[in-house]
Coordinates of C-alpha atoms in Angstrom, one line a residue:
M307 CA -24.6 -35.2 2.5
V308 CA -27.1 -35.4 5.3
S309 CA -27.4 -31.7 6.1
P310 CA -28.2 -29.4 4.4
P311 CA -30.0 -31.3 1.6
A312 CA -27.9 -31.2 -1.6
G313 CA -29.0 -28.7 -4.1
K314 CA -31.4 -26.9 -1.7
T315 CA -31.5 -23.3 -0.5
I316 CA -31.5 -22.9 3.3
I317 CA -31.8 -19.8 5.6
S318 CA -28.7 -19.8 7.7
K319 CA -25.6 -17.6 8.3
K320 CA -23.6 -20.5 9.8
P321 CA -25.1 -23.6 8.3
Y322 CA -24.5 -26.9 10.1
L323 CA -22.9 -29.4 7.7
E324 CA -23.2 -33.2 8.3
F325 CA -21.9 -36.0 6.1
T326 CA -22.1 -39.7 6.2
I327 CA -19.3 -41.9 4.8
N328 CA -20.3 -45.4 3.9
G329 CA -17.7 -48.0 3.9
E330 CA -14.2 -48.2 5.5
Y331 CA -11.7 -45.4 4.8
I332 CA -8.5 -44.0 6.3
P333 CA -9.4 -41.0 8.5
E334 CA -6.0 -39.4 8.0
T335 CA -6.7 -39.0 4.3
L336 CA -9.9 -37.0 4.7
V337 CA -9.7 -33.6 3.0
V338 CA -12.7 -31.2 3.1
L339 CA -12.9 -28.0 1.1
L340 CA -15.7 -25.3 1.5
D341 CA -15.7 -23.1 -1.5
G342 CA -12.1 -24.0 -2.2
V343 CA -10.9 -23.3 1.4
D344 CA -9.5 -26.2 3.4
I345 CA -11.6 -26.7 6.6
T346 CA -10.3 -30.2 7.4
G347 CA -8.8 -29.2 10.7
A348 CA -12.0 -27.7 11.9
V349 CA -14.4 -30.6 11.2
D350 CA -15.6 -33.0 13.9
L351 CA -15.0 -36.6 13.0
K352 CA -17.6 -39.2 13.8
T353 CA -17.7 -43.0 13.5
N354 CA -19.4 -42.9 10.1
G355 CA -18.6 -39.4 8.9
F356 CA -18.0 -35.8 10.0
S357 CA -19.8 -32.5 10.8
Y358 CA -18.8 -28.9 10.7
R359 CA -20.2 -25.7 12.1
P360 CA -18.7 -22.4 10.8
I361 CA -17.4 -20.0 13.5
L362 CA -17.9 -17.0 11.2
V363 CA -20.7 -16.1 8.9
I364 CA -20.3 -17.5 5.4
P365 CA -21.5 -15.4 2.4
A366 CA -24.9 -15.9 1.0
G367 CA -25.2 -17.7 -2.4
E368 CA -24.1 -20.9 -3.9
H369 CA -21.6 -23.1 -2.0
T370 CA -19.6 -26.2 -2.9
I371 CA -18.3 -28.9 -0.5
T372 CA -15.5 -31.1 -1.9
V373 CA -14.8 -34.3 0.1
T374 CA -11.7 -36.4 -0.7
I375 CA -10.9 -39.7 1.1
Q376 CA -8.9 -42.8 0.5
G377 CA -10.6 -46.1 1.1
S378 CA -9.1 -49.1 2.8
D379 CA -8.5 -50.6 -0.6
G380 CA -6.2 -47.7 -1.4
L381 CA -8.4 -46.0 -4.0
Q382 CA -9.0 -42.3 -3.7
V383 CA -12.6 -41.0 -3.9
Q384 CA -13.7 -37.4 -4.4
R385 CA -17.3 -36.1 -4.4
D386 CA -18.7 -32.6 -4.8
F387 CA -21.9 -31.4 -3.1
S388 CA -23.6 -28.1 -3.6
F389 CA -26.2 -26.0 -1.6
S390 CA -27.3 -22.4 -1.4
T391 CA -27.9 -20.0 1.5
R392 CA -29.6 -16.8 2.3
H393 CA -29.1 -15.2 5.7
T394 CA -32.6 -14.3 6.7
A395 CA -36.1 -14.6 5.2
E396 CA -36.2 -10.8 4.7
M397 CA -32.5 -10.3 3.6
E398 CA -30.4 -12.2 1.2
E399 CA -27.3 -11.0 3.1
A400 CA -27.3 -9.7 6.7
Y401 CA -24.2 -10.1 8.7
S402 CA -21.6 -8.5 10.9
N403 CA -18.0 -9.8 11.0
N404 CA -16.0 -8.4 14.0
D405 CA -12.6 -8.8 15.5
L406 CA -11.9 -7.5 19.0
T407 CA -8.3 -7.4 20.0
F408 CA -6.6 -6.4 23.3
L409 CA -3.0 -5.5 24.0
Y410 CA -1.4 -4.8 27.4
E411 CA 2.3 -4.0 27.8
S412 CA 4.2 -3.5 31.0
V413 CA 7.9 -2.6 31.3
I414 CA 10.3 -5.2 32.7
E415 CA 13.5 -3.4 31.9
K416 CA 14.0 0.2 30.5
P417 CA 16.7 2.8 30.8
D418 CA 15.6 6.1 32.3
D419 CA 16.5 8.1 29.2
V420 CA 14.2 6.1 27.0
T421 CA 11.1 8.3 27.2
Y422 CA 9.3 7.1 24.1
V423 CA 8.3 3.8 25.6
P424 CA 5.5 4.0 28.2
H425 CA 5.8 2.0 31.5
S426 CA 2.4 0.5 30.8
R427 CA 0.1 0.6 27.8
F428 CA -3.4 -0.8 27.1
L429 CA -4.9 -0.8 23.6
A430 CA -8.2 -2.3 22.5
N431 CA -9.5 -2.3 19.0
L432 CA -12.8 -3.3 17.5
G433 CA -12.8 -3.9 13.8
S434 CA -16.2 -4.4 12.2
N435 CA -17.5 -5.1 8.7
S436 CA -21.3 -5.4 8.3
K437 CA -23.6 -5.8 5.3
L438 CA -27.3 -5.8 4.4
K439 CA -28.4 -6.8 0.9
E440 CA -31.7 -7.5 -0.7
G441 CA -32.6 -7.2 -4.3
N442 CA -31.2 -3.9 -5.7
W443 CA -30.3 -2.4 -2.3
E444 CA -27.0 -2.9 -0.5
I445 CA -25.7 -1.2 2.7
R446 CA -22.2 -1.7 4.0
F447 CA -20.6 -0.4 7.2
S448 CA -17.0 -0.8 8.3
T449 CA -15.2 0.8 11.3
N450 CA -12.3 0.6 13.8
V451 CA -13.1 1.8 17.3
R452 CA -10.0 2.1 19.5
F453 CA -9.3 2.6 23.2
L454 CA -5.8 3.7 24.4
D455 CA -4.4 4.3 27.8
Q456 CA -0.7 4.9 28.7
N457 CA 1.4 7.0 31.0
I458 CA 2.9 9.2 28.3
P459 CA 1.2 11.4 25.6
A460 CA 0.0 9.5 22.6
L461 CA 1.6 10.0 19.2
K462 CA -0.5 11.8 16.7
P463 CA -3.0 11.0 15.3
E464 CA -3.8 8.7 18.2
K465 CA -5.5 10.1 21.3
K466 CA -6.0 8.6 24.8
G467 CA -9.4 7.2 25.6
L468 CA -12.1 5.9 23.3
N469 CA -11.8 7.1 19.7
L470 CA -13.1 6.4 16.3
A471 CA -10.0 5.5 14.2
N472 CA -12.0 5.3 10.9
Y473 CA -15.4 4.4 9.5
L474 CA -17.2 4.1 6.2
L475 CA -20.9 3.8 5.5
K476 CA -21.8 2.9 1.9
I477 CA -25.4 2.8 0.5
K478 CA -25.9 1.5 -3.0
Y479 CA -28.8 1.0 -5.4
D480 CA -28.1 -0.9 -8.6
K481 CA -30.8 -1.7 -11.1
K482 CA -30.2 -2.2 -14.8
S483 CA -28.8 1.1 -16.2
L484 CA -29.1 3.0 -12.9
L485 CA -26.5 2.9 -10.2
V486 CA -26.6 5.3 -7.2
S487 CA -24.0 5.1 -4.4
A488 CA -23.6 7.3 -1.3
D489 CA -20.6 7.1 0.9
I490 CA -19.9 8.9 4.2
G491 CA -16.8 8.5 6.4
D492 CA -13.2 7.9 5.5
I493 CA -13.2 7.9 1.7
Q494 CA -10.6 8.0 -1.1
L495 CA -11.0 10.3 -4.1
S496 CA -9.3 10.1 -7.5
E497 CA -10.4 12.3 -10.5
T498 CA -7.5 13.1 -12.9
T499 CA -3.7 13.3 -12.8
N500 CA -3.6 17.1 -12.5
T501 CA -6.5 17.6 -10.2
I502 CA -7.0 15.1 -7.3
Q503 CA -5.4 11.7 -7.1
N504 CA -5.7 9.2 -4.2
L505 CA -6.9 11.8 -1.8
A506 CA -7.8 10.1 1.5
R507 CA -10.0 12.3 3.8
R508 CA -13.1 12.1 5.9
G509 CA -16.3 13.3 4.2
G510 CA -19.0 12.3 1.9
R511 CA -19.5 11.3 -1.7
L512 CA -22.6 10.8 -4.0
Y513 CA -22.1 8.9 -7.2
I514 CA -24.8 8.4 -9.9
E515 CA -24.4 6.4 -13.1
Y516 CA -27.2 6.3 -15.7
N517 CA -27.0 5.3 -19.4
G518 CA -23.3 6.0 -19.8
I519 CA -23.3 9.2 -17.8
E520 CA -21.4 9.3 -14.5
V521 CA -21.8 12.1 -11.9
N522 CA -19.6 12.2 -8.9
T523 CA -19.9 14.9 -6.1
F524 CA -18.0 15.1 -2.9
V525 CA -17.1 17.2 0.1
V526 CA -14.3 16.2 2.5
N527 CA -12.3 17.8 5.3
S528 CA -9.1 19.3 3.9
Q529 CA -7.3 18.1 7.1
Q530 CA -6.5 14.5 8.1
V531 CA -8.7 13.8 11.1
F532 CA -8.9 11.2 13.8
G533 CA -11.5 10.5 16.5
F534 CA -15.2 11.1 17.3
R535 CA -14.9 14.9 17.8
E536 CA -13.9 15.5 14.1
G537 CA -17.5 14.6 13.0
T538 CA -18.5 13.3 9.6
G539 CA -16.2 15.5 7.6
I540 CA -19.1 17.1 5.6
E541 CA -19.7 19.9 8.1
G542 CA -18.0 23.2 7.5
T543 CA -17.3 25.7 4.7
S544 CA -15.0 25.9 1.7
D545 CA -12.4 27.5 4.0
D546 CA -11.5 24.2 5.5
H547 CA -13.1 21.7 3.2
I548 CA -12.6 20.4 -0.4
M549 CA -15.7 20.2 -2.5
G550 CA -16.0 19.0 -6.1
V551 CA -18.1 17.6 -8.9
S552 CA -17.2 15.7 -12.0
V553 CA -19.4 14.6 -14.9
E554 CA -18.3 11.9 -17.3
K555 CA -19.9 10.7 -20.5
R556 CA -18.8 7.5 -22.3
S557 CA -19.9 6.0 -25.6
I558 CA -22.0 2.9 -25.7
D559 CA -19.0 0.7 -26.6
G560 CA -16.8 2.4 -24.0
R561 CA -14.2 3.6 -26.5
F562 CA -14.7 7.3 -26.0
K563 CA -14.9 9.2 -22.7
I564 CA -15.2 12.9 -21.9
K565 CA -15.0 14.2 -18.3
G566 CA -15.4 17.6 -16.8
I567 CA -14.2 18.4 -13.2
Y568 CA -14.6 21.4 -10.9
I569 CA -13.0 21.4 -7.4
T570 CA -12.9 24.2 -4.8
G571 CA -11.8 24.5 -1.2
G572 CA -9.4 25.8 1.4
E573 CA -6.9 24.6 4.0
K574 CA -6.5 26.4 7.3
E575 CA -3.4 24.7 8.5
G576 CA -1.3 21.6 8.1
S577 CA -2.2 18.3 9.6
L578 CA -1.0 14.7 9.9
G579 CA 1.2 13.8 6.9
I580 CA 0.6 17.3 5.4
Y581 CA 3.4 19.8 5.4
S582 CA 2.1 23.3 4.9
T583 CA 3.9 26.7 4.7
G584 CA 2.3 30.1 4.8
G585 CA -1.1 30.8 6.2
E586 CA -4.6 29.7 5.1
K587 CA -4.9 28.6 1.5
K588 CA -7.8 28.7 -0.9
G589 CA -8.2 27.7 -4.5
D590 CA -10.2 26.1 -7.2
V591 CA -9.5 24.1 -10.4
A592 CA -11.6 23.3 -13.5
G593 CA -10.5 20.7 -15.9
L594 CA -11.5 18.6 -19.0
L595 CA -10.3 15.1 -19.8
V596 CA -10.9 13.3 -23.1
S597 CA -9.8 9.6 -23.5
T598 CA -10.1 7.0 -26.1
N599 CA -9.5 3.2 -26.4
L600 CA -9.4 2.1 -30.0
F601 CA -8.6 -1.2 -31.8
E602 CA -9.0 -3.3 -28.7
G603 CA -6.2 -1.5 -26.7
K604 CA -3.8 -1.1 -29.6
L605 CA -4.3 2.7 -29.5
T606 CA -5.3 4.6 -26.3
S607 CA -5.1 8.3 -25.7
E608 CA -5.7 10.9 -23.0
A609 CA -5.9 14.7 -23.4
E610 CA -6.3 16.8 -20.2
I611 CA -6.4 20.5 -19.6
D612 CA -6.9 22.2 -16.3
F613 CA -7.1 25.8 -15.0
S614 CA -6.2 26.6 -11.4
N615 CA -7.0 29.7 -9.3
F616 CA -4.9 29.5 -6.1
D617 CA -4.0 31.8 -3.2
P618 CA -1.2 30.3 -1.0
D619 CA -1.8 32.8 1.8
T620 CA -5.1 34.5 2.1
A621 CA -3.7 36.9 4.8
D622 CA -1.1 38.5 2.6
E623 CA -1.6 41.4 0.1
F624 CA -1.3 39.2 -3.0
D625 CA -4.3 38.0 -4.8
Y626 CA -5.1 34.6 -6.4
E627 CA -2.6 33.2 -9.0
R628 CA -4.1 31.8 -12.2
D629 CA -2.3 29.1 -14.2
T630 CA -2.7 26.2 -16.5
A631 CA -1.7 22.5 -16.8
Y632 CA -2.2 20.2 -19.7
R633 CA -1.0 16.8 -20.9
F634 CA -1.4 14.5 -24.0
K635 CA -0.8 10.8 -23.8
L636 CA -0.7 8.0 -26.4
G637 CA -0.2 4.4 -25.7
G638 CA -1.2 0.9 -26.5
Y639 CA -0.2 -2.7 -27.0
G640 CA -0.5 -5.3 -29.7
G641 CA 1.0 -8.7 -29.9
N642 CA 4.5 -8.5 -28.4
I643 CA 4.8 -4.7 -28.5
N644 CA 3.8 -2.0 -26.0
Y645 CA 4.4 1.8 -26.1
T646 CA 3.6 5.1 -24.4
A647 CA 4.2 8.7 -25.3
L648 CA 3.5 11.7 -23.0
Y649 CA 3.8 15.4 -23.3
E650 CA 2.9 17.6 -20.3
Y651 CA 3.0 21.2 -19.1
I652 CA 2.4 22.3 -15.5
G653 CA 2.6 26.1 -14.8
A654 CA 4.8 27.7 -12.2
D655 CA 1.8 28.9 -10.2
Y656 CA -0.5 25.9 -10.9
E657 CA -1.6 24.4 -7.5
V658 CA -4.6 22.3 -6.4
I659 CA -5.9 22.0 -2.8
G660 CA -5.6 18.4 -1.8
N661 CA -2.8 17.5 -4.2
Q662 CA 0.5 18.3 -2.5
G663 CA 2.4 15.7 -4.5
L664 CA 1.8 17.6 -7.8
Q665 CA 5.1 18.7 -9.3
K666 CA 4.5 22.2 -10.8
N667 CA 6.8 24.4 -12.9
R668 CA 7.6 21.6 -15.3
Q669 CA 7.4 21.0 -19.1
G670 CA 8.6 18.1 -21.3
F671 CA 7.9 14.7 -22.8
S672 CA 8.7 11.1 -22.3
I673 CA 8.4 8.0 -24.5
N674 CA 8.9 4.4 -23.7
G675 CA 8.2 1.0 -25.3
G676 CA 9.0 -2.7 -25.1
I677 CA 9.1 -5.7 -27.2
S678 CA 9.0 -9.5 -26.4
L679 CA 11.1 -11.8 -28.6
E680 CA 10.9 -15.5 -28.8
Q681 CA 9.1 -15.9 -25.5
Y682 CA 12.3 -15.6 -23.4
H683 CA 13.5 -12.1 -24.3
Y684 CA 12.1 -8.7 -23.4
I685 CA 13.7 -5.4 -24.4
Y686 CA 12.4 -2.0 -23.2
A687 CA 13.6 1.5 -23.6
T688 CA 12.6 5.0 -22.3
Y689 CA 13.6 8.6 -23.1
S690 CA 12.5 11.8 -21.4
L691 CA 13.3 15.5 -21.6
Y692 CA 12.0 18.0 -19.1
H693 CA 12.8 21.5 -17.9
D694 CA 11.7 23.8 -15.1
N695 CA 11.3 27.6 -15.0
V696 CA 8.5 27.4 -17.6
D697 CA 7.8 31.2 -17.3
N698 CA 11.5 32.0 -18.1
N699 CA 11.9 33.9 -14.8
D700 CA 15.2 35.9 -15.0
L701 CA 15.8 35.3 -11.3
Y702 CA 16.3 31.6 -11.8
P703 CA 18.1 29.3 -14.2
T704 CA 16.4 26.8 -16.4
V705 CA 17.5 23.3 -15.8
Y706 CA 17.0 20.7 -18.4
S707 CA 16.9 17.0 -17.4
S708 CA 17.1 14.3 -20.0
Q709 CA 17.1 10.6 -19.2
A710 CA 17.6 7.6 -21.5
M711 CA 17.3 4.0 -20.4
I712 CA 17.5 0.6 -22.0
G713 CA 16.8 -2.7 -20.3
Y714 CA 16.8 -6.4 -21.1
S715 CA 15.1 -9.3 -19.4
F716 CA 15.8 -13.0 -20.0
N717 CA 13.6 -15.8 -18.8
G718 CA 15.1 -18.7 -20.7
I719 CA 16.6 -20.4 -17.7
P720 CA 13.9 -22.1 -15.5
N721 CA 13.4 -20.3 -12.1
M722 CA 16.2 -17.8 -12.9
P723 CA 15.1 -14.5 -14.4
I724 CA 17.9 -12.1 -15.4
N725 CA 17.6 -8.3 -15.8
L726 CA 20.2 -5.9 -17.1
G727 CA 19.9 -2.1 -17.4
Y728 CA 21.7 1.0 -18.5
Q729 CA 20.7 4.6 -17.8
H730 CA 22.1 7.9 -18.9
L731 CA 21.0 11.1 -17.1
I732 CA 22.0 14.7 -18.1
L733 CA 21.3 17.8 -16.1
D734 CA 22.1 21.1 -17.8
S735 CA 21.3 24.6 -16.8
T736 CA 20.9 27.7 -19.0
D737 CA 20.3 31.4 -18.4
E738 CA 22.0 31.3 -15.0
P739 CA 21.8 34.6 -13.1
D740 CA 25.0 33.7 -11.3
T741 CA 27.8 31.2 -11.9
D742 CA 26.8 29.6 -8.5
Y743 CA 23.7 28.3 -10.2
I744 CA 25.5 26.4 -13.0
V745 CA 24.5 22.7 -13.2
Q746 CA 26.1 20.5 -15.8
T747 CA 26.3 16.8 -14.9
D748 CA 26.3 13.5 -16.9
T749 CA 25.5 10.3 -15.0
D750 CA 25.7 6.8 -16.2
V751 CA 24.1 3.9 -14.2
F752 CA 24.7 0.2 -14.9
S753 CA 22.5 -2.4 -13.1
A754 CA 22.0 -6.1 -13.0
N755 CA 19.5 -8.3 -11.2
L756 CA 19.6 -12.1 -10.9
T757 CA 17.0 -14.2 -9.1
Y758 CA 16.9 -17.9 -8.5
M759 CA 13.7 -19.5 -7.2
K760 CA 13.6 -23.2 -6.1
N761 CA 10.8 -24.6 -4.0
R762 CA 10.8 -22.5 -0.8
W763 CA 14.0 -20.7 -1.5
N764 CA 14.4 -17.4 -3.3
L765 CA 17.9 -16.0 -3.9
T766 CA 18.3 -12.5 -5.3
F767 CA 21.6 -10.7 -6.3
Q768 CA 21.6 -7.1 -7.3
A769 CA 24.4 -4.8 -8.4
S770 CA 24.7 -1.3 -9.7
H771 CA 27.4 1.2 -10.6
S772 CA 26.9 4.9 -11.3
I773 CA 29.4 7.5 -12.5
Q774 CA 28.7 11.2 -12.3
N775 CA 30.7 13.6 -14.4
D776 CA 30.4 17.2 -13.2
K777 CA 31.2 19.5 -16.2
S778 CA 30.4 22.7 -14.4
G779 CA 33.8 22.9 -12.8
N780 CA 32.4 22.6 -9.3
G781 CA 34.2 19.4 -8.7
N782 CA 31.2 17.2 -7.9
D783 CA 32.4 14.1 -9.7
S784 CA 31.5 10.9 -8.0
S785 CA 30.9 7.2 -8.4
T786 CA 28.8 4.8 -6.5
T787 CA 28.9 1.0 -6.4
T788 CA 26.2 -1.0 -4.6
V789 CA 26.0 -4.8 -4.3
T790 CA 23.1 -6.5 -2.5
F791 CA 22.4 -10.2 -1.8
T792 CA 19.0 -11.3 -0.4
P793 CA 18.3 -15.0 0.2
S794 CA 14.9 -15.9 1.6
Y795 CA 13.2 -19.0 2.8
F796 CA 9.4 -19.5 3.3
S797 CA 7.5 -22.4 4.8
D798 CA 4.1 -22.7 6.5
N799 CA 5.6 -22.2 10.0
F800 CA 8.9 -20.4 9.4
S801 CA 10.3 -17.7 7.2
I802 CA 13.6 -15.9 7.2
I803 CA 14.8 -13.0 5.0
P804 CA 18.4 -11.8 5.5
N805 CA 19.8 -9.0 3.4
V806 CA 23.4 -7.9 3.0
S807 CA 24.5 -4.9 1.0
F808 CA 27.7 -2.9 0.4
N809 CA 27.9 0.6 -0.9
R810 CA 31.0 2.5 -1.8
S811 CA 30.9 6.2 -2.9
R812 CA 34.0 7.8 -4.3
F813 CA 34.7 11.6 -4.6
P814 CA 37.8 12.2 -6.8
S815 CA 38.1 15.9 -6.1
S816 CA 38.8 15.2 -2.4
N817 CA 40.4 11.8 -3.0
Q818 CA 37.8 10.4 -0.5
R819 CA 35.6 7.4 -0.3
T820 CA 32.7 6.4 2.0
D821 CA 31.8 2.7 2.6
T822 CA 28.5 1.7 4.0
Y823 CA 27.7 -1.9 5.1
I824 CA 24.1 -2.8 5.9
I825 CA 22.8 -6.1 7.2
N826 CA 19.0 -6.7 7.6
L827 CA 17.3 -9.7 9.1
E828 CA 13.6 -10.6 9.3
M829 CA 12.6 -13.9 10.8
R830 CA 9.3 -15.2 12.1
G831 CA 7.7 -18.6 12.8
K832 CA 5.5 -20.8 14.9
T833 CA 6.3 -24.1 16.7
Y834 CA 4.9 -26.4 19.4
H835 CA 1.6 -27.0 17.6
D836 CA 1.4 -23.4 16.6
R837 CA 1.2 -22.3 20.3
V838 CA 4.6 -20.6 20.3
S839 CA 5.2 -17.8 17.9
Y840 CA 8.3 -15.6 17.5
E841 CA 9.6 -12.7 15.5
L842 CA 13.0 -11.1 15.1
A843 CA 13.9 -8.0 13.0
G844 CA 17.0 -6.0 13.0
T845 CA 19.4 -3.7 11.0
Y846 CA 23.1 -3.3 11.4
N847 CA 24.7 -0.3 9.7
R848 CA 28.3 0.6 9.5
I849 CA 29.6 3.8 7.8
K850 CA 33.3 4.6 7.4
A851 CA 35.0 7.5 5.5
S852 CA 38.5 7.0 4.2
D853 CA 39.7 10.4 5.6
G854 CA 38.7 9.4 9.1
S855 CA 36.0 12.1 9.3
S856 CA 33.2 9.5 10.0
E857 CA 33.2 6.0 11.4
Q858 CA 30.1 4.7 13.2
D859 CA 28.1 1.6 13.8
T860 CA 24.4 1.3 14.6
L861 CA 22.4 -1.8 15.6
K862 CA 18.6 -1.7 15.9
T863 CA 16.6 -4.8 16.7
N864 CA 13.2 -5.8 18.0
F865 CA 12.0 -9.2 18.9
R866 CA 8.9 -10.9 20.2
I867 CA 8.1 -14.4 21.6
S868 CA 4.6 -15.4 22.7
Y869 CA 2.7 -18.4 23.9
L870 CA -0.9 -19.1 22.9
L871 CA -2.7 -19.9 26.2
A872 CA -5.9 -21.2 24.6
K873 CA -7.3 -21.6 21.1
N874 CA -10.9 -20.6 20.6
L875 CA -11.6 -20.5 24.3
W876 CA -15.4 -20.5 24.7
G877 CA -15.5 -20.7 20.9
Y878 CA -14.0 -17.3 20.3
L879 CA -11.1 -16.1 22.5
N880 CA -7.4 -16.6 21.7
P881 CA -5.3 -15.2 24.6
S882 CA -1.5 -15.2 24.6
V883 CA 1.3 -14.0 26.8
G884 CA 4.9 -13.1 25.8
I885 CA 7.9 -10.9 25.9
R886 CA 8.7 -8.1 23.4
G887 CA 12.1 -6.4 23.3
L888 CA 13.9 -3.5 21.7
Y889 CA 17.7 -3.4 21.6
N890 CA 19.6 -0.4 20.1
K891 CA 23.3 0.3 20.1
S892 CA 25.3 3.1 18.4
N893 CA 29.0 3.7 18.5
D894 CA 30.7 6.8 17.0
R895 CA 34.3 5.8 16.7
V896 CA 35.5 9.3 15.8
Y897 CA 34.1 11.1 18.8
N898 CA 34.1 8.1 21.1
G899 CA 30.4 8.3 21.7
E900 CA 28.6 5.1 22.6
N901 CA 24.9 4.5 23.4
E902 CA 23.1 1.3 24.3
D903 CA 19.4 0.7 25.1
L904 CA 17.6 -2.4 26.1
V905 CA 13.8 -2.4 26.6
L906 CA 11.9 -5.5 27.7
L907 CA 8.1 -5.6 27.9
L908 CA 5.7 -8.2 29.3
V909 CA 3.0 -8.5 26.7
F910 CA -0.5 -9.9 27.0
T911 CA -2.7 -10.1 23.9
A912 CA -6.1 -11.5 23.1
E913 CA -8.1 -11.8 19.9
M914 CA -11.8 -12.5 19.8
P915 CA -13.3 -12.8 16.3
F916 CA -17.1 -13.1 16.3
S917 CA -19.9 -12.7 13.8
F918 CA -23.6 -12.6 13.7

């Protein structure tokens, strides 16, 4: 190893590597790994060795170069070399990795009634990830800045012109028992199951951890936002923002935790991905979570209780509704056994700003467990019983839902896992205000899954059969059979995933059946020295009812073929030109309605990764 000196620390973001190979060897057998990544195709061969200059910044720290060659005598030789880097004299890490992409599309062929495809479209995107680090301090910044121009209105959340798609600035200080982290931008929040879970919004967060105590505060816009004009997300009031704080204390060994949460805020209207009824909403929630982890995971527990105060429409005459949610969970694993038990109650008026997916008006329990036998066998079972109308409102029935399931997995045949399952579901209503509300159904579901894996092939066969017995007298008996076959093949330059499924639904009361045939295909690959790339995806769907009330076929496909004009032009640019197409056809055989669309687009793309 000529450069850098082996075992030394150098200041460089893109260190120049140079190696000398003494003696005769077969150049085709040369393999070079940098930190486990194969860079053989990027090295420059010389008469007595090779050199390499990274295009992108490599991380600071220790690095290992592994060189493998085969000598003219047929013997293989492998050597490892190590060196260390820091990016600048002042900063251990200081870099910015960027990827600038361009897309231009122009219509070659398009029917006049296809209005959702613009005649011309230009899209540019700059993705950037930057980092500064020295000692206990670290700053990270990531963003996507986008420019869009087309002759039709943009689909939300996109807007024409230059816009900020997303950004995140993170500042962290970490020293011994103290950790301070501040985030501003597009963040994701998760507190507890019944408060906020996986809430992605624009705003800010401050997190402090000291001697087993964690404090997390945040303020985010209650709406999904896009663009520069929406600001940082921390400006505003509780009428259109969500604000919260949580404090968690854990024991020294981490086996006991207690967490308190308070969240308040409001929502003026719905936004992207958020369906909202009524007017402006306001509310707050306070909660407590206690969790334990005992006997090295053999016994874990969670106990959570939350109190909500929620007004679904601040403009009406009704005041805030107060309600409660609580849950208790036990679980664990040991040896070849795992288990979980859960009891939960969520009040009819329990709601939380920012958690639309929360299922309220629900009470019940679930238990599940599994056991592994003799390495190849795994048996698992679940049982749950829930009901709604937890306040016993006389205007509504109470519907009980119980579900029992048992499954079996066998892995005794190499490359061929087998899964079998049986599920029994009961829906039963009580205290119905009217006979129209009666629900009494039993449903049995049998399922099987067989997969065979061999080299680059993967073959999957799935089958299920369900039988619904309607005991209410409403005549909603039915049965459904579904069979699916999915073969797939993957290689370095080619992959194909076809999928064929058949579904038959029977309705004995009307002596009718409906058959559905679905064929999916996804194929992609590269050829001609990776210069030509292609993609094809499509779905064919055929539905036919036995009574002749419905019979239709639909075909939806999209395809792309492109040619790479140059690779790393001027060291960075990768332009390509190609054709993209959409083909859709539908045929209603009952009403003799047929529709066919073909859209062809000339596509020019360019990618320019760069770092400094």
